[in-house]
Short mmCIF file of C-alpha atoms in Angstrom, two decimals:
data_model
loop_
_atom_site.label_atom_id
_atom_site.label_comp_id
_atom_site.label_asym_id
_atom_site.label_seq_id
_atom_site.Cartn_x
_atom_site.Cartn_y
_atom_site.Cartn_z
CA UNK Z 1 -57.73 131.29 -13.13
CA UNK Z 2 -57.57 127.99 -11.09
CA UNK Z 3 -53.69 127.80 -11.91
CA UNK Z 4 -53.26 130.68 -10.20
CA UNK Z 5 -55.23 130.26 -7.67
CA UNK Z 6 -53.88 127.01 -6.72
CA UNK Z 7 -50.07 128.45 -7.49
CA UNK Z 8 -51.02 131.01 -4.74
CA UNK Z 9 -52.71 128.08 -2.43
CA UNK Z 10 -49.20 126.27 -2.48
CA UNK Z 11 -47.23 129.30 -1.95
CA UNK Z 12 -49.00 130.22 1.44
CA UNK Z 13 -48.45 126.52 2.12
CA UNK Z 14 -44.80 126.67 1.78
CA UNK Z 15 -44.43 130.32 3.74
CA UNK Z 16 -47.12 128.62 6.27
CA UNK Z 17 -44.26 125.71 6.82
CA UNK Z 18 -41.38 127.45 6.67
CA UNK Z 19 -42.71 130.08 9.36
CA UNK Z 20 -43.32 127.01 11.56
CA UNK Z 21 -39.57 125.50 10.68
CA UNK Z 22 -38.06 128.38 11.10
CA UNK Z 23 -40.26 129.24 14.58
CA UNK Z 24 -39.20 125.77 15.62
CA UNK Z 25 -35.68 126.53 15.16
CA UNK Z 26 -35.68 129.62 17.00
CA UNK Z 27 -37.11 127.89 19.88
CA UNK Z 28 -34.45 125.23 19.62
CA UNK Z 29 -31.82 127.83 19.29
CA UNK Z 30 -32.60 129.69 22.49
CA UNK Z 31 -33.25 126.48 24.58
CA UNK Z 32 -29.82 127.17 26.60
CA UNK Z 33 -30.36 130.73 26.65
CA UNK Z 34 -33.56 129.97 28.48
CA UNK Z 35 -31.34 127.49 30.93
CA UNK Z 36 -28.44 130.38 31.52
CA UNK Z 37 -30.24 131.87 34.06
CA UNK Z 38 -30.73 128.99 35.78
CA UNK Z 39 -27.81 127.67 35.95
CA UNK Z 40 -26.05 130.71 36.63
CA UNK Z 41 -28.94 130.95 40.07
CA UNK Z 42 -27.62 126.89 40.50
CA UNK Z 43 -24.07 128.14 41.03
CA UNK Z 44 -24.65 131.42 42.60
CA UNK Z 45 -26.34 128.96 45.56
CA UNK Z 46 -23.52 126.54 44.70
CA UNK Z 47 -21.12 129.75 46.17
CA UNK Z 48 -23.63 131.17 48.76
CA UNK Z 49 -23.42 128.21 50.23
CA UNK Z 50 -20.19 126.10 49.69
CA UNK Z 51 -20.51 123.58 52.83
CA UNK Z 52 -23.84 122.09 51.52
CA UNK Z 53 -22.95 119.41 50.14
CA UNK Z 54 -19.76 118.52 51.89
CA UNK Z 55 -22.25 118.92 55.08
CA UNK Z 56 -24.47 116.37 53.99
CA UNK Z 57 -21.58 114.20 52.91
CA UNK Z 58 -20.12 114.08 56.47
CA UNK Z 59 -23.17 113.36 57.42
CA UNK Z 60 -23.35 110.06 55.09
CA UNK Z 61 -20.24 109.28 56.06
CA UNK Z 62 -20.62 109.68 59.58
CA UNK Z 63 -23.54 107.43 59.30
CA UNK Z 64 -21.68 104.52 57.55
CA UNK Z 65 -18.90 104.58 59.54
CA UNK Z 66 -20.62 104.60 63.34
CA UNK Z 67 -21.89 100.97 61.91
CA UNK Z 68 -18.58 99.65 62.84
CA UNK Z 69 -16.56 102.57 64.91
CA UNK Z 70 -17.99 102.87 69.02
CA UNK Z 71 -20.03 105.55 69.75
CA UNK Z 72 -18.16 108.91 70.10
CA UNK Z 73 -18.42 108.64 73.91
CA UNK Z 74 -17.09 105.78 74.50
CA UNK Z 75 -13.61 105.55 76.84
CA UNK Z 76 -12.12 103.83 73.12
CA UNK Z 77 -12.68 106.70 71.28
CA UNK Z 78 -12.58 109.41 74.08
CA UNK Z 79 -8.76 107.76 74.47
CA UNK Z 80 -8.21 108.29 70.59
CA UNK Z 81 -9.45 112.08 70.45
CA UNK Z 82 -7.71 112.92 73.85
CA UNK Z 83 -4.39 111.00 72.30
CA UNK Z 84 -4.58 113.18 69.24
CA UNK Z 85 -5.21 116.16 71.02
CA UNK Z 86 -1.93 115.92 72.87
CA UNK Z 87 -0.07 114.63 70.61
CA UNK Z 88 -0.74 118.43 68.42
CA UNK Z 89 -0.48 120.00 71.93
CA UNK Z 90 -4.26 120.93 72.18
CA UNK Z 91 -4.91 121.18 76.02
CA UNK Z 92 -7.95 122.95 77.20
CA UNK Z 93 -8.89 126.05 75.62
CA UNK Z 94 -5.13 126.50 73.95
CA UNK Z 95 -5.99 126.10 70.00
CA UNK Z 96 -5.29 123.87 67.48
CA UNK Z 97 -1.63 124.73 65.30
CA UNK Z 98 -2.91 126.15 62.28
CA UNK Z 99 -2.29 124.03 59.31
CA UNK Z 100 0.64 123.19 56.56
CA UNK Z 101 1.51 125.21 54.17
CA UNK Z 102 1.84 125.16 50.55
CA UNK Z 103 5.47 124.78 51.14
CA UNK Z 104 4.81 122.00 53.49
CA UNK Z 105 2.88 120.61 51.76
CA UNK Z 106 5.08 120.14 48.71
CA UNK Z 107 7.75 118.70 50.84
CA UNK Z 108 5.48 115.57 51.87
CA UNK Z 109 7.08 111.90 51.20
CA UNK Z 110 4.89 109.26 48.75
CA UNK Z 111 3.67 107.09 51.81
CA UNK Z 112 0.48 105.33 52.04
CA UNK Z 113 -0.94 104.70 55.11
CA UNK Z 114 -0.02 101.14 55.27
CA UNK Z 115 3.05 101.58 54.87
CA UNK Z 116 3.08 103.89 57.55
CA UNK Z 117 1.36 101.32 59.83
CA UNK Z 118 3.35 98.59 59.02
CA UNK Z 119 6.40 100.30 59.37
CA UNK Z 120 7.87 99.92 63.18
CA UNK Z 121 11.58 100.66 63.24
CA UNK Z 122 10.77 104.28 65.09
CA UNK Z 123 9.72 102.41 68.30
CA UNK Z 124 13.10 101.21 68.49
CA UNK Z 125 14.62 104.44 68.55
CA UNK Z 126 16.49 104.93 71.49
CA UNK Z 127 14.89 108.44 73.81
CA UNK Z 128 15.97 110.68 76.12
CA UNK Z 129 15.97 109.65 79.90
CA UNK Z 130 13.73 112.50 80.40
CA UNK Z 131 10.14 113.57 79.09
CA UNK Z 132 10.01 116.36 76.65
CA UNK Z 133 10.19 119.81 77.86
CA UNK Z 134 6.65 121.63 76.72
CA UNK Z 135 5.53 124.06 79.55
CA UNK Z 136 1.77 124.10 77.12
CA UNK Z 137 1.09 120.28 77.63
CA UNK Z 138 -0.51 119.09 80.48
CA UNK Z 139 -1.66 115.41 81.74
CA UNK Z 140 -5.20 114.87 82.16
CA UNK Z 141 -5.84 112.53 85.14
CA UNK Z 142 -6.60 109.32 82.90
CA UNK Z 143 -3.18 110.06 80.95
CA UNK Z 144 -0.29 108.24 82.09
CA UNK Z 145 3.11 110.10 82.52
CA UNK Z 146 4.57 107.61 79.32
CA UNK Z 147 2.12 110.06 76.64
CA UNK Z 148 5.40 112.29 77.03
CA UNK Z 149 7.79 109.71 75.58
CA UNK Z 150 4.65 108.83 73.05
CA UNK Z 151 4.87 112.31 71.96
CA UNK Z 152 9.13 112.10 71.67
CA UNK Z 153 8.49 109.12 69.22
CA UNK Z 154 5.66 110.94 67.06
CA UNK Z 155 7.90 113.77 66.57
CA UNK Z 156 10.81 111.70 66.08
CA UNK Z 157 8.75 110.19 62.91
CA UNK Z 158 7.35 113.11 61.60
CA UNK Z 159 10.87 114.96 61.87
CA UNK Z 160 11.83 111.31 59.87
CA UNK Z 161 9.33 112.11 57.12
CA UNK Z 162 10.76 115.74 56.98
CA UNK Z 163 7.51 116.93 58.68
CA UNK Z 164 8.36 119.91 61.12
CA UNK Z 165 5.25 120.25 62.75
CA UNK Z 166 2.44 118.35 64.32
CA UNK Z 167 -0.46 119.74 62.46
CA UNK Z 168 -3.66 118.59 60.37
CA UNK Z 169 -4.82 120.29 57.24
CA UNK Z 170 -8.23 121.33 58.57
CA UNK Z 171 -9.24 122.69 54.89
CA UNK Z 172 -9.19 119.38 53.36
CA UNK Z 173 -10.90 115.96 53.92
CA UNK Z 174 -9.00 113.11 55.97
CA UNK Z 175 -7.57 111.15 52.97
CA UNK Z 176 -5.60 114.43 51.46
CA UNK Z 177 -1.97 113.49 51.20
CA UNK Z 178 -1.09 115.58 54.67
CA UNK Z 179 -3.67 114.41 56.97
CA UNK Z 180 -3.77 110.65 55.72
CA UNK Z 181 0.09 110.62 56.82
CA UNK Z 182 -0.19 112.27 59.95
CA UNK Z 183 -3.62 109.72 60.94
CA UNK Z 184 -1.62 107.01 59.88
CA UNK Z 185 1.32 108.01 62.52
CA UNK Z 186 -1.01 108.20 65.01
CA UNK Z 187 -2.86 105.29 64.61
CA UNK Z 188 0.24 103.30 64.80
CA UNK Z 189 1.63 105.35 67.69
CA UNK Z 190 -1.80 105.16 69.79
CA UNK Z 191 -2.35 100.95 69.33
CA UNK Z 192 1.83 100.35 70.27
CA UNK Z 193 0.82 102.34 73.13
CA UNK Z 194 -3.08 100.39 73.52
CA UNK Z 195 -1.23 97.16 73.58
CA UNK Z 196 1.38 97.97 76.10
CA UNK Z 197 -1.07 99.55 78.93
CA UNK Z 198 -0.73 103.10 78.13
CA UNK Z 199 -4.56 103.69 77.97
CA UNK Z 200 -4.99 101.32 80.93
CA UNK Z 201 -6.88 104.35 82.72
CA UNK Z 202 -9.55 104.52 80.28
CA UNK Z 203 -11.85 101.14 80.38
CA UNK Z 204 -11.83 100.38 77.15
CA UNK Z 205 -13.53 97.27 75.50
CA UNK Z 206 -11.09 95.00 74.47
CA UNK Z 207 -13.32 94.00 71.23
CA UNK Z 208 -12.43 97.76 70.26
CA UNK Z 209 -9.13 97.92 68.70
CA UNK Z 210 -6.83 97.89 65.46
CA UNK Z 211 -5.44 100.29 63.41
CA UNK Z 212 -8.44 100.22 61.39
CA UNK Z 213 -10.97 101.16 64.14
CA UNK Z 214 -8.79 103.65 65.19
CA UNK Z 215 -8.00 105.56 61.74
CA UNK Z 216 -12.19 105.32 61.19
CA UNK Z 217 -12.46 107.01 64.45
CA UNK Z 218 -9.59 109.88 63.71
CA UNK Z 219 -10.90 110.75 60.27
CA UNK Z 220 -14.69 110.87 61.62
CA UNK Z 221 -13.29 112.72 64.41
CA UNK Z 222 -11.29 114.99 61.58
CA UNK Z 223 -14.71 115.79 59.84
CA UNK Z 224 -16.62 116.86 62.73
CA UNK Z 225 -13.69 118.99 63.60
CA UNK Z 226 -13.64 120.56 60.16
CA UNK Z 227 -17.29 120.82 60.04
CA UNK Z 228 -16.95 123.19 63.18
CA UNK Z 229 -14.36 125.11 62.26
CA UNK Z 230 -16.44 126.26 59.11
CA UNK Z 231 -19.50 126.71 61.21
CA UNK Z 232 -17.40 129.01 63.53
CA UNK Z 233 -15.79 130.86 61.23
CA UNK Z 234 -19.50 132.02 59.49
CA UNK Z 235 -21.11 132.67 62.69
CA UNK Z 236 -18.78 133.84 65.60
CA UNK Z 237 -21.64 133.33 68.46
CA UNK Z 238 -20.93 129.47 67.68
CA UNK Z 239 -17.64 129.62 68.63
CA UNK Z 240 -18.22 131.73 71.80
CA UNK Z 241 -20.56 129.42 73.27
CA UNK Z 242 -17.92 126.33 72.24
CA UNK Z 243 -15.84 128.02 74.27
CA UNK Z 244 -18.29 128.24 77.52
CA UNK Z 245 -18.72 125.00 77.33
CA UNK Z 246 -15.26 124.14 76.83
CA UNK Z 247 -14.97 126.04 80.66
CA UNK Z 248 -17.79 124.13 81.86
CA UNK Z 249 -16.47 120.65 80.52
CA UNK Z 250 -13.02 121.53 81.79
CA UNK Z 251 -14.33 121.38 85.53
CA UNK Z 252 -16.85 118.47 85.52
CA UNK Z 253 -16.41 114.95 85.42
CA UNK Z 254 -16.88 113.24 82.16
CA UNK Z 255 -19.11 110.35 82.03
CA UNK Z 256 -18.23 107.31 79.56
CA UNK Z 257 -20.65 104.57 77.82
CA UNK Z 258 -20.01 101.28 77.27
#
């Protein structure tokens, strides 16, 4: 009678543990079922909203360059935006070329940006007596009449790299292959220009300058630039009111900061 009774104790033990190893296991077992849903809400925000991140990073980046790079208003960097501007034939409220393509894209030389820089042969190419014909482009009063033959030599190189147009890849951060050529060129182009008196209208500090300076200021200018073209395109009333105060800036006088 007590064998049996203590067979039968030690058999409800054993079904008493294996219920809790085996309820254990189940547990264990649906631990990343219980995460799916999660995760699949994690990417569904990932996709609702895809400039979250990159937001904040231009943000950071912003920040950690405008330790080193003049404010944004300064007559430096007003020169390097306005230099950029009409180099890619953006004038007013004419808009930007739209960018590469694939095919473009593919065609792009290995070039780093120093070597770009560094590289000075085009400036001894020999151009035309007269300024390039472009009924679009128009001189702002601080830019000299010599941007024209600037903008001869920029095309000469890109035409030299097998680049056909003077575009940016607005999709895609300042070092992708494209737009880290096409800085590069104008970095180079705009501080030739900075140390013979081209940007002599603009009072620029002379501590601001180099090719470094400038390519920090053209790729922080790129991301703000990219950052409102995405803003624009999800909410049209942005752009409409860019474009009132595009009007508005057009016909005032622009005041710079030391």
């Amino acid at each position: 009678m007590d064998a049996r009774l203590g067979f039968q104790f030690v058999k409800l033990r054993s079904h008493k543990a294996y219920a809790k190893s085996n309820t254990k296991t189940l547990k264990t077992r649906s631990s990343p079922c219980d995460t799916k849903p999660q995760r699949l809400l994690e990417a569904s925000t990932a996709m609702d909203n895809p400039n979250k991140q990159s937001k904040g990073s231009i943000k950071k980046q912003n920040r950690q360059v405008s330790k080193w790079i003049p404010d944004h208003n300064t007559p430096y960097c007003r020169s390097v935006t306005d230099f950029v501007k009409y180099l890619l034939g953006r004038t007013g409220l004419t808009p930007y070329p739209s960018g590469p393509t694939l095919v473009e894209i593919s065609k792009l030389p290995r070039l780093t940006s120093s070597e770009i820089i560094e590289d000075t042969s085009i400036f001894q190419t020999h151009l035309d007596t007269e300024p390039i014909t472009v009924s679009d482009i128009k001189l702002l009063p601080r830019q000299k009449a010599s941007w024209s033959q600037y903008r001869q030599l920029f095309f000469h190189e890109l035409a030299n790299y097998g680049i056909l147009r003077a575009t940016l890849d607005w999709k895609e951060p300042p070092e992708s292959p494209w737009n880290s050529i096409i800085l590069a060129c104008v970095a180079k182009h705009y501080n030739w220009g900075l140390n013979r008196g081209v940007f002599s209208l603009y009072p620029i500090n002379p501590r601001h300058h180099g090719n470094v300076m400038c390519l920090g200021t053209l790729e922080r200018w790129l991301r703000g630039h990219t950052d409102e073209i995405t803003r624009a395109r999800k909410n049209p009333h942005i752009s409409s009111i860019q474009k009132k105060s595009a009007r508005r800036s057009s016909v005032s006088s622009k005041t710079y900061h030391l």
